[in-house]
mmCIF file of C-alpha atoms in Angstrom:
data_model
loop_
_atom_site.group_PDB
_atom_site.id
_atom_site.type_symbol
_atom_site.label_atom_id
_atom_site.label_comp_id
_atom_site.label_asym_id
_atom_site.label_seq_id
_atom_site.Cartn_x
_atom_site.Cartn_y
_atom_site.Cartn_z
ATOM 1 C CA UNK A 1 30.474 64.898 -33.479
ATOM 2 C CA UNK A 2 31.184 67.466 -30.618
ATOM 3 C CA UNK A 3 33.535 65.417 -28.324
ATOM 4 C CA UNK A 4 34.617 61.596 -27.632
ATOM 5 C CA UNK A 5 35.549 62.157 -23.617
ATOM 6 C CA UNK A 6 36.414 59.157 -21.032
ATOM 7 C CA UNK A 7 34.085 59.053 -18.588
ATOM 8 C CA UNK A 8 36.363 59.743 -15.055
ATOM 9 C CA UNK A 9 33.776 58.051 -13.081
ATOM 10 C CA UNK A 10 34.387 54.540 -15.383
ATOM 11 C CA UNK A 11 38.072 54.653 -17.125
ATOM 12 C CA UNK A 12 36.349 51.957 -19.053
ATOM 13 C CA UNK A 13 33.494 53.990 -20.548
ATOM 14 C CA UNK A 14 33.798 56.514 -23.500
ATOM 15 C CA UNK A 15 31.068 58.901 -24.706
ATOM 16 C CA UNK A 16 30.063 61.032 -27.842
ATOM 17 C CA UNK A 17 28.743 63.711 -27.888
ATOM 18 C CA UNK A 18 26.520 63.786 -30.946
ATOM 19 C CA UNK A 19 24.051 67.399 -32.187
ATOM 20 C CA UNK A 20 21.273 65.265 -33.733
ATOM 21 C CA UNK A 21 20.945 61.740 -34.403
ATOM 22 C CA UNK A 22 17.301 59.873 -35.054
ATOM 23 C CA UNK A 23 17.877 57.538 -32.138
ATOM 24 C CA UNK A 24 21.073 57.036 -29.603
ATOM 25 C CA UNK A 25 19.860 52.880 -29.220
ATOM 26 C CA UNK A 26 20.860 52.900 -32.547
ATOM 27 C CA UNK A 27 23.425 55.172 -33.412
ATOM 28 C CA UNK A 28 24.703 52.089 -29.783
ATOM 29 C CA UNK A 29 24.245 49.299 -32.121
ATOM 30 C CA UNK A 30 27.398 49.876 -33.443
ATOM 31 C CA UNK A 31 29.916 50.055 -30.771
ATOM 32 C CA UNK A 32 31.390 47.661 -27.940
ATOM 33 C CA UNK A 33 30.682 47.332 -24.669
ATOM 34 C CA UNK A 34 31.469 50.822 -22.531
ATOM 35 C CA UNK A 35 30.670 52.944 -25.065
ATOM 36 C CA UNK A 36 27.821 55.548 -24.726
ATOM 37 C CA UNK A 37 26.391 58.086 -26.922
ATOM 38 C CA UNK A 38 24.616 61.379 -26.009
ATOM 39 C CA UNK A 39 23.009 64.076 -27.944
ATOM 40 C CA UNK A 40 21.662 67.306 -28.157
ATOM 41 C CA UNK A 41 17.884 65.542 -29.592
ATOM 42 C CA UNK A 42 17.115 63.140 -31.134
ATOM 43 C CA UNK A 43 14.403 62.828 -34.153
ATOM 44 C CA UNK A 44 13.075 59.751 -33.559
ATOM 45 C CA UNK A 45 13.693 58.966 -30.291
ATOM 46 C CA UNK A 46 11.229 56.189 -28.770
ATOM 47 C CA UNK A 47 9.719 54.638 -25.710
ATOM 48 C CA UNK A 48 8.807 51.310 -24.859
ATOM 49 C CA UNK A 49 6.567 49.338 -27.416
ATOM 50 C CA UNK A 50 7.727 52.003 -30.286
ATOM 51 C CA UNK A 51 5.818 55.081 -28.832
ATOM 52 C CA UNK A 52 7.075 58.356 -29.762
ATOM 53 C CA UNK A 53 9.020 60.491 -27.789
ATOM 54 C CA UNK A 54 10.259 64.737 -27.717
ATOM 55 C CA UNK A 55 13.549 64.485 -27.566
ATOM 56 C CA UNK A 56 14.259 67.995 -28.062
ATOM 57 C CA UNK A 57 17.400 70.991 -26.973
ATOM 58 C CA UNK A 58 18.672 71.188 -23.044
ATOM 59 C CA UNK A 59 16.614 66.985 -22.621
ATOM 60 C CA UNK A 60 19.935 64.361 -21.731
ATOM 61 C CA UNK A 61 18.879 61.441 -24.467
ATOM 62 C CA UNK A 62 21.937 59.255 -23.522
ATOM 63 C CA UNK A 63 21.721 55.344 -24.412
ATOM 64 C CA UNK A 64 24.922 52.836 -23.133
ATOM 65 C CA UNK A 65 25.665 49.497 -24.216
ATOM 66 C CA UNK A 66 26.939 46.757 -20.915
ATOM 67 C CA UNK A 67 27.995 43.682 -21.621
ATOM 68 C CA UNK A 68 25.240 41.113 -21.144
ATOM 69 C CA UNK A 69 27.378 38.158 -19.581
ATOM 70 C CA UNK A 70 25.913 35.175 -18.546
ATOM 71 C CA UNK A 71 22.849 34.112 -19.467
ATOM 72 C CA UNK A 72 20.376 36.862 -20.923
ATOM 73 C CA UNK A 73 17.586 35.134 -18.496
ATOM 74 C CA UNK A 74 19.734 36.237 -15.784
ATOM 75 C CA UNK A 75 18.898 39.720 -17.056
ATOM 76 C CA UNK A 76 15.543 39.816 -16.976
ATOM 77 C CA UNK A 77 14.207 42.813 -14.816
ATOM 78 C CA UNK A 78 16.887 45.201 -15.486
ATOM 79 C CA UNK A 79 15.123 48.199 -16.275
ATOM 80 C CA UNK A 80 14.234 47.790 -12.255
ATOM 81 C CA UNK A 81 18.031 47.928 -11.159
ATOM 82 C CA UNK A 82 18.975 50.766 -12.882
ATOM 83 C CA UNK A 83 15.431 52.483 -11.900
ATOM 84 C CA UNK A 84 16.347 51.831 -8.389
ATOM 85 C CA UNK A 85 20.100 53.694 -9.695
ATOM 86 C CA UNK A 86 18.104 56.198 -11.212
ATOM 87 C CA UNK A 87 16.365 56.860 -8.221
ATOM 88 C CA UNK A 88 19.549 56.964 -5.613
ATOM 89 C CA UNK A 89 21.110 59.417 -8.329
ATOM 90 C CA UNK A 90 18.180 61.593 -8.300
ATOM 91 C CA UNK A 91 17.946 62.041 -4.435
ATOM 92 C CA UNK A 92 21.571 62.907 -4.916
ATOM 93 C CA UNK A 93 20.264 65.920 -6.377
ATOM 94 C CA UNK A 94 17.556 66.924 -4.311
ATOM 95 C CA UNK A 95 14.484 65.829 -5.970
ATOM 96 C CA UNK A 96 12.995 64.167 -2.655
ATOM 97 C CA UNK A 97 9.795 63.079 -4.190
ATOM 98 C CA UNK A 98 11.780 60.730 -7.245
ATOM 99 C CA UNK A 99 10.415 58.009 -8.125
ATOM 100 C CA UNK A 100 10.124 54.746 -10.410
ATOM 101 C CA UNK A 101 6.130 54.106 -12.144
ATOM 102 C CA UNK A 102 6.778 50.476 -12.750
ATOM 103 C CA UNK A 103 8.486 49.239 -14.755
ATOM 104 C CA UNK A 104 10.654 52.439 -16.701
ATOM 105 C CA UNK A 105 9.255 55.482 -15.572
ATOM 106 C CA UNK A 106 11.045 58.184 -13.310
ATOM 107 C CA UNK A 107 8.646 60.558 -12.065
ATOM 108 C CA UNK A 108 8.625 63.984 -10.544
ATOM 109 C CA UNK A 109 4.973 63.977 -8.327
ATOM 110 C CA UNK A 110 2.607 62.576 -10.362
ATOM 111 C CA UNK A 111 4.775 63.722 -13.686
ATOM 112 C CA UNK A 112 6.416 62.185 -15.971
ATOM 113 C CA UNK A 113 10.293 63.285 -15.931
ATOM 114 C CA UNK A 114 11.926 60.548 -17.900
ATOM 115 C CA UNK A 115 11.989 56.933 -19.044
ATOM 116 C CA UNK A 116 13.692 53.543 -19.801
ATOM 117 C CA UNK A 117 14.690 51.871 -22.982
ATOM 118 C CA UNK A 118 16.913 48.628 -23.241
ATOM 119 C CA UNK A 119 16.510 46.544 -25.467
ATOM 120 C CA UNK A 120 19.631 43.138 -26.503
ATOM 121 C CA UNK A 121 21.054 44.823 -30.042
ATOM 122 C CA UNK A 122 23.265 41.861 -30.650
ATOM 123 C CA UNK A 123 24.571 39.306 -28.612
ATOM 124 C CA UNK A 124 26.554 39.549 -25.430
ATOM 125 C CA UNK A 125 25.344 43.202 -24.930
ATOM 126 C CA UNK A 126 22.300 45.385 -23.869
ATOM 127 C CA UNK A 127 21.736 48.882 -24.628
ATOM 128 C CA UNK A 128 20.108 51.108 -22.030
ATOM 129 C CA UNK A 129 18.236 54.443 -22.994
ATOM 130 C CA UNK A 130 17.896 57.053 -21.520
ATOM 131 C CA UNK A 131 15.235 60.248 -21.826
ATOM 132 C CA UNK A 132 14.776 63.036 -19.256
ATOM 133 C CA UNK A 133 13.583 66.625 -19.142
ATOM 134 C CA UNK A 134 15.971 68.641 -18.241
ATOM 135 C CA UNK A 135 15.901 72.181 -19.481
ATOM 136 C CA UNK A 136 13.468 71.473 -22.170
ATOM 137 C CA UNK A 137 9.951 72.251 -22.547
ATOM 138 C CA UNK A 138 7.960 69.092 -23.959
ATOM 139 C CA UNK A 139 4.805 70.944 -24.153
ATOM 140 C CA UNK A 140 5.761 73.411 -26.932
ATOM 141 C CA UNK A 141 6.171 70.510 -29.743
ATOM 142 C CA UNK A 142 3.444 68.480 -27.939
ATOM 143 C CA UNK A 143 1.007 70.283 -25.815
ATOM 144 C CA UNK A 144 -0.825 67.590 -24.476
ATOM 145 C CA UNK A 145 2.461 67.252 -22.537
ATOM 146 C CA UNK A 146 1.902 69.970 -19.801
ATOM 147 C CA UNK A 147 -0.981 67.644 -17.910
ATOM 148 C CA UNK A 148 1.682 64.956 -17.957
ATOM 149 C CA UNK A 149 4.952 65.726 -18.155
ATOM 150 C CA UNK A 150 8.059 67.628 -16.049
ATOM 151 C CA UNK A 151 11.648 68.711 -15.924
ATOM 152 C CA UNK A 152 14.259 68.301 -13.312
ATOM 153 C CA UNK A 153 14.636 72.122 -13.522
ATOM 154 C CA UNK A 154 11.495 72.503 -11.800
ATOM 155 C CA UNK A 155 12.554 70.872 -8.937
ATOM 156 C CA UNK A 156 16.095 71.465 -8.777
ATOM 157 C CA UNK A 157 19.624 73.205 -9.373
ATOM 158 C CA UNK A 158 19.778 71.271 -12.444
ATOM 159 C CA UNK A 159 23.405 70.217 -13.315
ATOM 160 C CA UNK A 160 24.654 70.506 -17.096
ATOM 161 C CA UNK A 161 23.913 67.532 -19.392
ATOM 162 C CA UNK A 162 27.555 66.779 -19.484
ATOM 163 C CA UNK A 163 27.661 66.307 -15.749
ATOM 164 C CA UNK A 164 24.802 64.886 -15.498
ATOM 165 C CA UNK A 165 25.465 62.022 -18.053
ATOM 166 C CA UNK A 166 28.789 61.193 -15.933
ATOM 167 C CA UNK A 167 26.350 60.601 -12.711
ATOM 168 C CA UNK A 168 24.099 58.185 -15.240
ATOM 169 C CA UNK A 169 26.519 56.699 -16.422
ATOM 170 C CA UNK A 170 28.009 56.216 -13.759
ATOM 171 C CA UNK A 171 24.548 54.604 -12.424
ATOM 172 C CA UNK A 172 24.312 52.517 -15.197
ATOM 173 C CA UNK A 173 27.396 50.895 -14.012
ATOM 174 C CA UNK A 174 26.743 50.106 -10.564
ATOM 175 C CA UNK A 175 23.416 48.963 -12.001
ATOM 176 C CA UNK A 176 25.462 46.324 -13.996
ATOM 177 C CA UNK A 177 27.724 45.087 -11.002
ATOM 178 C CA UNK A 178 24.721 45.003 -9.007
ATOM 179 C CA UNK A 179 22.662 43.117 -11.373
ATOM 180 C CA UNK A 180 25.709 40.809 -11.302
ATOM 181 C CA UNK A 181 25.987 40.052 -7.563
ATOM 182 C CA UNK A 182 22.867 40.039 -6.585
ATOM 183 C CA UNK A 183 20.574 39.059 -9.519
ATOM 184 C CA UNK A 184 16.717 40.430 -10.220
ATOM 185 C CA UNK A 185 16.145 39.130 -6.198
ATOM 186 C CA UNK A 186 18.057 41.411 -4.619
ATOM 187 C CA UNK A 187 16.063 44.286 -6.848
ATOM 188 C CA UNK A 188 13.514 43.314 -5.904
ATOM 189 C CA UNK A 189 14.082 42.577 -2.157
ATOM 190 C CA UNK A 190 14.779 46.525 -2.108
ATOM 191 C CA UNK A 191 12.224 47.433 -4.458
ATOM 192 C CA UNK A 192 9.824 45.910 -1.902
ATOM 193 C CA UNK A 193 11.617 47.911 1.013
ATOM 194 C CA UNK A 194 10.853 51.038 -0.774
ATOM 195 C CA UNK A 195 7.057 50.159 -0.852
ATOM 196 C CA UNK A 196 6.526 48.951 2.778
ATOM 197 C CA UNK A 197 3.387 51.434 2.750
ATOM 198 C CA UNK A 198 0.279 49.807 1.005
ATOM 199 C CA UNK A 199 -1.105 51.762 -2.283
ATOM 200 C CA UNK A 200 -4.154 52.047 -3.799
ATOM 201 C CA UNK A 201 -3.041 52.076 -7.581
ATOM 202 C CA UNK A 202 -4.200 51.629 -11.236
ATOM 203 C CA UNK A 203 -2.988 49.469 -13.982
ATOM 204 C CA UNK A 204 -3.486 50.427 -17.358
ATOM 205 C CA UNK A 205 -3.079 47.113 -20.070
ATOM 206 C CA UNK A 206 -3.365 46.888 -23.607
ATOM 207 C CA UNK A 207 -6.016 47.065 -25.232
ATOM 208 C CA UNK A 208 -7.598 50.264 -23.306
ATOM 209 C CA UNK A 209 -8.434 47.172 -20.577
ATOM 210 C CA UNK A 210 -7.734 48.296 -16.536
ATOM 211 C CA UNK A 211 -7.309 46.534 -13.776
ATOM 212 C CA UNK A 212 -6.921 48.036 -9.898
ATOM 213 C CA UNK A 213 -5.816 47.141 -5.895
ATOM 214 C CA UNK A 214 -3.558 47.195 -3.275
ATOM 215 C CA UNK A 215 -0.237 47.242 -3.968
ATOM 216 C CA UNK A 216 1.789 44.197 -2.577
ATOM 217 C CA UNK A 217 4.855 44.883 -3.991
ATOM 218 C CA UNK A 218 6.667 42.560 -6.949
ATOM 219 C CA UNK A 219 6.947 39.048 -6.805
ATOM 220 C CA UNK A 220 10.460 37.350 -7.677
ATOM 221 C CA UNK A 221 10.041 37.719 -11.271
ATOM 222 C CA UNK A 222 10.339 41.629 -11.225
ATOM 223 C CA UNK A 223 5.990 41.142 -12.267
ATOM 224 C CA UNK A 224 3.576 43.594 -10.050
ATOM 225 C CA UNK A 225 1.764 41.949 -7.514
ATOM 226 C CA UNK A 226 -1.927 43.540 -6.035
ATOM 227 C CA UNK A 227 -4.578 42.696 -3.796
ATOM 228 C CA UNK A 228 -8.188 42.873 -5.687
ATOM 229 C CA UNK A 229 -11.658 43.970 -3.546
ATOM 230 C CA UNK A 230 -12.166 39.838 -3.375
ATOM 231 C CA UNK A 231 -9.136 39.360 -1.547
ATOM 232 C CA UNK A 232 -7.639 37.361 -4.167
ATOM 233 C CA UNK A 233 -3.481 37.733 -5.303
ATOM 234 C CA UNK A 234 -2.705 38.650 -8.705
ATOM 235 C CA UNK A 235 0.517 39.625 -10.593
ATOM 236 C CA UNK A 236 0.457 41.985 -13.945
ATOM 237 C CA UNK A 237 3.477 41.409 -16.647
ATOM 238 C CA UNK A 238 5.738 43.717 -16.706
#
C-alpha cells in the first residue's frame, strides 16, 4: 500500500493507491461503498466477457464501489451514464474528438483509449472499473494494439494520475447521482441528443456475425437501434 487519501471533490470517497494488483475490480470486492482502488499496474486486468487487458505503468487502472440503491433493474445501462460523465471529463481536458463506442469503450478518434467494466459484486453495491491508456504504450507488449489503441498523452496534456483519479471519481459520483435522479430514460435522451446525425455503423456480434445499418440512436432500454438497408428497424442488445 502506497497511500490512503480522501478525494477532495467528494469527501465520501476513500482511495487506496497500490503498486500492483491482479485486478482493481477484485480488490474492490472487499471494500465498502464509496471506496476506490487505483493501481500502477494490473497483472490480470480484464474487460467485458473476460477479455484480457494490457495494464502497465503509466495508465490509469481504477475501480470504485458505488451503492446499489433500489432494485438492480433500475441500474440497467449504468455504463452509458458513466460514459457520458467520462466524455465530459475528457472534453474538459481538451480531447475534442473523444467519443464512446457503444456500450463501454472510450475512444479518441477511431482508436480505443479506455474501457469500462461494471460488475454487481454483492447485494447492495456496484463495482465500476475503468482502464485508460495515459502515458503507457500497450503496443510494446502486444504489437497488434498499435493499429487499434491510443493514449491520452497523444491528444492532450495529460494530467498526473492522482489528479486524473480525482476527476474520474467525481465523474463516477455524478453518474450515480444522475442515474438516481433520471434513470435510464434521461441517459438515453442525452445520448440521442449527441447522435443527431445519421451514421452508418457495423456491429460485430458473437460467433463472427456482423450487422450493419444507419444509427437511429438508443432504444428506451439502452439497446442500439439501427435502420437496415431494406427499411426495417431493429435493435442490437448491449
